[in-house]
Amino acid sequence: MGLHFTNKENTENENIYEEALSQTQLPKYSLPKQSQSPELIAQLLKDELLMDGNARQNLATFCSTWMEPSVHDLMDVCIDKNMIDKDEYPQTAEIEARCVHILAKLWNSPESDTTVGCSTTGSSEAAMLGGLAMKWRWRTKRKALGQSTDKPNIVCGPVQICWHKFARYFDVEMREIPLDGDEVCMNPDKLSEYVDENTIGVIPTLGVTYTCVFEPVETISKKLDDIQDETGLDIPIHVDGASGGFIAPFVNPDLKWDFRLPRVVSINSSGHKYGLAPLGVGWVVWRDKQHLPEDLVFSVDYLGGNMPTFALNFSRPGGQIVAQYYNFLRLGFDGYKGIQTTCLKTAQWLADEIAKIGPFDLFYDGRGGLPALSYCLKEGDWGFSLYDLSDRMRMRGWQIASYPLPGNRQDTVIQRIMIRHGVSKDMVALLLEDLKQCVNYFKQYPQTHSGATSSFHHG
Ligand SMILES: *Cc1c(COP(=O)(O)O)cnc(C)c1O
């Protein structure tokens, strides 16, 4: 027993919850002076993290929430690998390049072995890079013809927020074709009203965030062919395949949305969504080398070698990239196909069952797009709004997004359920029972208020 009650003795207490720190609130605004034992702090932090939702029950997100044990191992092995140091970690760089070529081939690039692409932190960064390449090419073309380059625009349907960011951050006008009537995605017939000589590209989404449907890239491409015949404007397409890029190749192989369409110059996708990699990796791939302007690529020589890089970030973890390659090798085409098909079947089953309950009108039933479903509330006095239902489902830990449609359909509120790898049929059956019980509860105890706001984002 020392006379001084030192920090060391303090942390040797057998019961973590009797430690001095455990009997206070954790510091929130300034750095504590003393060190503490790692076990104590880790336990207290784990306790605090219990307040987060349970990721596996989060059916509002598109992102991976279940990983094979080998992926956890590989992530640990890679924790000190910085993917930007391509000279220090040449094998990680090599693995990144392999992933790019595998994806280029999966998306039918005519030059998949030699084309360019890169990993990113997610589809958002990938979208910025794809958008910048289009802006640069448009500008070079216009300059060569002595035409003005001060008013670039992009044309799209109801896009994910990353494209609004791209437009604002890089000074490009956003022309979002609004949803009208019963439309659930971009209507290609409206394209000619929106594109002009300043359109750097059209951005269809394969797996619309709001409704989960695939926008008809082939029809959009044909419309742009017609527009070119009439006006001479040759407008490229970048496909936002954040989710669909890892679904369509496996379950809709005949759907032409990728580099099989000559107008498609680049594609982005999220490795951490249906690519099944852990959070923190996206991909962007160009149809061929010439579609990535060279003056966007920086050469880095202070890490040892002389390496080209095109990215918004600099240092970034290498583990997600290695985990992506692991999934490619471990699952192969058939493995991905099996997982995506299972998710689709589960989504379709749940959609059919939800339709039978009564109050719900299916919006998307899991057929033809992402493994997901969406529905709205039928006209009628059900005693609840979809926001009430989201809140009540949360009592059982389920997180289900409710939100208004964009464009001219903002009066329609829908609810969306994403089915991912690791969301089993049994879990979904439990969810269905909870949903039925909620509906019955509201029958008995109708909510007088409705339209309570929800903080759910759109994943
Ligand atoms: C999720 C998503 C994004 C953003 O992707 P992150 O990987 O989260 O950055 C962009 N577009 C679409 C269609 C998405 O679904």
PDB file of N, CA, C and O in Angstrom, residues 53 56 89 102 128 135-136 147 150 171 181 206 216-217 223 255 260 281 294 313 319-320 340 364 368 387 441-443:
ATOM      1  N   GLY A  53     -27.248   2.705 -32.689  1.00  0.00           N
ATOM      2  CA  GLY A  53     -28.139   1.646 -33.150  1.00  0.00           C
ATOM      3  C   GLY A  53     -27.323   0.391 -33.443  1.00  0.00           C
ATOM      4  O   GLY A  53     -26.098   0.431 -33.549  1.00  0.00           O
ATOM      5  N   ARG A  56     -26.592  -4.180 -37.714  1.00  0.00           N
ATOM      6  CA  ARG A  56     -27.214  -5.272 -38.471  1.00  0.00           C
ATOM      7  C   ARG A  56     -28.711  -5.047 -38.649  1.00  0.00           C
ATOM      8  O   ARG A  56     -29.326  -5.531 -39.586  1.00  0.00           O
ATOM      9  N   TYR A  89       4.425   0.347 -50.155  1.00  0.00           N
ATOM     10  CA  TYR A  89       3.506  -0.797 -50.100  1.00  0.00           C
ATOM     11  C   TYR A  89       3.100  -1.196 -51.520  1.00  0.00           C
ATOM     12  O   TYR A  89       1.935  -1.064 -51.902  1.00  0.00           O
ATOM     13  N   ILE A 102     -10.339  -5.889 -62.726  1.00  0.00           N
ATOM     14  CA  ILE A 102     -11.426  -6.866 -62.555  1.00  0.00           C
ATOM     15  C   ILE A 102     -12.782  -6.158 -62.733  1.00  0.00           C
ATOM     16  O   ILE A 102     -13.671  -6.657 -63.428  1.00  0.00           O
ATOM     17  N   MET A 128     -16.907  12.623 -57.612  1.00  0.00           N
ATOM     18  CA  MET A 128     -16.161  13.875 -57.840  1.00  0.00           C
ATOM     19  C   MET A 128     -15.132  13.666 -58.955  1.00  0.00           C
ATOM     20  O   MET A 128     -14.981  14.494 -59.848  1.00  0.00           O
ATOM     21  N   LYS A 135     -15.704  17.275 -66.819  1.00  0.00           N
ATOM     22  CA  LYS A 135     -15.601  18.732 -66.918  1.00  0.00           C
ATOM     23  C   LYS A 135     -14.344  19.127 -67.708  1.00  0.00           C
ATOM     24  O   LYS A 135     -14.384  19.989 -68.578  1.00  0.00           O
ATOM     25  N   TRP A 136     -13.240  18.449 -67.397  1.00  0.00           N
ATOM     26  CA  TRP A 136     -11.973  18.756 -68.069  1.00  0.00           C
ATOM     27  C   TRP A 136     -12.072  18.472 -69.580  1.00  0.00           C
ATOM     28  O   TRP A 136     -11.631  19.265 -70.391  1.00  0.00           O
ATOM     29  N   GLN A 147     -14.797  28.278 -77.930  1.00  0.00           N
ATOM     30  CA  GLN A 147     -16.118  28.531 -77.334  1.00  0.00           C
ATOM     31  C   GLN A 147     -16.010  28.779 -75.831  1.00  0.00           C
ATOM     32  O   GLN A 147     -15.033  28.381 -75.204  1.00  0.00           O
ATOM     33  N   ASP A 150     -17.574  28.867 -69.373  1.00  0.00           N
ATOM     34  CA  ASP A 150     -17.880  29.350 -68.021  1.00  0.00           C
ATOM     35  C   ASP A 150     -19.208  28.836 -67.459  1.00  0.00           C
ATOM     36  O   ASP A 150     -19.573  29.190 -66.349  1.00  0.00           O
ATOM     37  N   ASP A 171     -18.399  24.131 -59.087  1.00  0.00           N
ATOM     38  CA  ASP A 171     -18.973  25.198 -59.890  1.00  0.00           C
ATOM     39  C   ASP A 171     -19.580  24.699 -61.201  1.00  0.00           C
ATOM     40  O   ASP A 171     -19.240  25.172 -62.281  1.00  0.00           O
ATOM     41  N   GLY A 181     -45.863  13.007 -61.792  1.00  0.00           N
ATOM     42  CA  GLY A 181     -46.889  11.966 -61.925  1.00  0.00           C
ATOM     43  C   GLY A 181     -46.518  10.730 -61.146  1.00  0.00           C
ATOM     44  O   GLY A 181     -46.331  10.787 -59.938  1.00  0.00           O
ATOM     45  N   LEU A 206     -27.771   3.791 -61.292  1.00  0.00           N
ATOM     46  CA  LEU A 206     -28.176   2.382 -61.308  1.00  0.00           C
ATOM     47  C   LEU A 206     -28.469   1.997 -59.855  1.00  0.00           C
ATOM     48  O   LEU A 206     -27.578   1.611 -59.112  1.00  0.00           O
ATOM     49  N   PRO A 216     -32.963   3.767 -66.785  1.00  0.00           N
ATOM     50  CA  PRO A 216     -32.771   3.050 -68.059  1.00  0.00           C
ATOM     51  C   PRO A 216     -31.607   3.623 -68.869  1.00  0.00           C
ATOM     52  O   PRO A 216     -31.808   4.439 -69.763  1.00  0.00           O
ATOM     53  N   VAL A 217     -30.402   3.181 -68.539  1.00  0.00           N
ATOM     54  CA  VAL A 217     -29.198   3.781 -69.138  1.00  0.00           C
ATOM     55  C   VAL A 217     -29.200   3.610 -70.660  1.00  0.00           C
ATOM     56  O   VAL A 217     -28.844   4.538 -71.396  1.00  0.00           O
ATOM     57  N   LYS A 223     -31.474   8.160 -76.476  1.00  0.00           N
ATOM     58  CA  LYS A 223     -32.011   9.534 -76.573  1.00  0.00           C
ATOM     59  C   LYS A 223     -30.881  10.504 -76.901  1.00  0.00           C
ATOM     60  O   LYS A 223     -31.048  11.426 -77.689  1.00  0.00           O
ATOM     61  N   LEU A 255     -28.757  -6.760 -69.087  1.00  0.00           N
ATOM     62  CA  LEU A 255     -29.090  -5.335 -69.015  1.00  0.00           C
ATOM     63  C   LEU A 255     -27.885  -4.521 -69.470  1.00  0.00           C
ATOM     64  O   LEU A 255     -26.800  -4.616 -68.891  1.00  0.00           O
ATOM     65  N   ARG A 260     -20.604  -1.434 -72.422  1.00  0.00           N
ATOM     66  CA  ARG A 260     -21.137  -1.938 -73.697  1.00  0.00           C
ATOM     67  C   ARG A 260     -21.798  -0.808 -74.473  1.00  0.00           C
ATOM     68  O   ARG A 260     -21.937  -0.871 -75.684  1.00  0.00           O
ATOM     69  N   VAL A 281     -14.406   2.180 -48.906  1.00  0.00           N
ATOM     70  CA  VAL A 281     -13.835   2.017 -50.244  1.00  0.00           C
ATOM     71  C   VAL A 281     -14.893   2.150 -51.340  1.00  0.00           C
ATOM     72  O   VAL A 281     -15.999   1.640 -51.236  1.00  0.00           O
ATOM     73  N   GLU A 294      -4.946  13.721 -68.680  1.00  0.00           N
ATOM     74  CA  GLU A 294      -3.682  13.529 -67.966  1.00  0.00           C
ATOM     75  C   GLU A 294      -3.372  14.641 -66.971  1.00  0.00           C
ATOM     76  O   GLU A 294      -2.706  14.412 -65.959  1.00  0.00           O
ATOM     77  N   ASN A 313      -8.293  12.713 -51.508  1.00  0.00           N
ATOM     78  CA  ASN A 313      -7.537  12.453 -50.287  1.00  0.00           C
ATOM     79  C   ASN A 313      -6.075  12.179 -50.613  1.00  0.00           C
ATOM     80  O   ASN A 313      -5.729  11.937 -51.769  1.00  0.00           O
ATOM     81  N   GLY A 319      -6.494  -1.429 -46.056  1.00  0.00           N
ATOM     82  CA  GLY A 319      -7.204  -2.661 -45.716  1.00  0.00           C
ATOM     83  C   GLY A 319      -8.477  -2.907 -46.517  1.00  0.00           C
ATOM     84  O   GLY A 319      -8.754  -4.034 -46.938  1.00  0.00           O
ATOM     85  N   GLN A 320      -9.235  -1.848 -46.748  1.00  0.00           N
ATOM     86  CA  GLN A 320     -10.496  -2.017 -47.474  1.00  0.00           C
ATOM     87  C   GLN A 320     -10.262  -2.527 -48.891  1.00  0.00           C
ATOM     88  O   GLN A 320     -11.072  -3.299 -49.429  1.00  0.00           O
ATOM     89  N   GLN A 340     -26.185 -12.002 -54.034  1.00  0.00           N
ATOM     90  CA  GLN A 340     -27.114 -10.961 -54.519  1.00  0.00           C
ATOM     91  C   GLN A 340     -28.482 -11.569 -54.814  1.00  0.00           C
ATOM     92  O   GLN A 340     -29.520 -10.949 -54.542  1.00  0.00           O
ATOM     93  N   TYR A 364     -41.892  -0.273 -54.894  1.00  0.00           N
ATOM     94  CA  TYR A 364     -40.884  -1.097 -55.577  1.00  0.00           C
ATOM     95  C   TYR A 364     -40.845  -2.419 -54.838  1.00  0.00           C
ATOM     96  O   TYR A 364     -40.742  -2.447 -53.598  1.00  0.00           O
ATOM     97  N   GLY A 368     -36.133  -6.231 -60.426  1.00  0.00           N
ATOM     98  CA  GLY A 368     -35.587  -5.406 -61.502  1.00  0.00           C
ATOM     99  C   GLY A 368     -34.568  -4.359 -61.065  1.00  0.00           C
ATOM    100  O   GLY A 368     -33.932  -3.738 -61.914  1.00  0.00           O
ATOM    101  N   TYR A 387     -43.800   7.887 -40.559  1.00  0.00           N
ATOM    102  CA  TYR A 387     -42.821   8.338 -39.561  1.00  0.00           C
ATOM    103  C   TYR A 387     -43.124   7.712 -38.201  1.00  0.00           C
ATOM    104  O   TYR A 387     -42.225   7.299 -37.477  1.00  0.00           O
ATOM    105  N   TYR A 441     -51.061  -2.259 -33.124  1.00  0.00           N
ATOM    106  CA  TYR A 441     -50.966  -1.323 -32.003  1.00  0.00           C
ATOM    107  C   TYR A 441     -51.617   0.017 -32.371  1.00  0.00           C
ATOM    108  O   TYR A 441     -52.390   0.578 -31.609  1.00  0.00           O
ATOM    109  N   PHE A 442     -51.286   0.490 -33.580  1.00  0.00           N
ATOM    110  CA  PHE A 442     -51.830   1.798 -33.995  1.00  0.00           C
ATOM    111  C   PHE A 442     -53.347   1.727 -34.216  1.00  0.00           C
ATOM    112  O   PHE A 442     -54.038   2.724 -34.094  1.00  0.00           O
ATOM    113  N   LYS A 443     -53.862   0.534 -34.556  1.00  0.00           N
ATOM    114  CA  LYS A 443     -55.300   0.366 -34.701  1.00  0.00           C
ATOM    115  C   LYS A 443     -55.964   0.634 -33.345  1.00  0.00           C
ATOM    116  O   LYS A 443     -56.975   1.297 -33.237  1.00  0.00           O
TER     117      LYS A 443
END
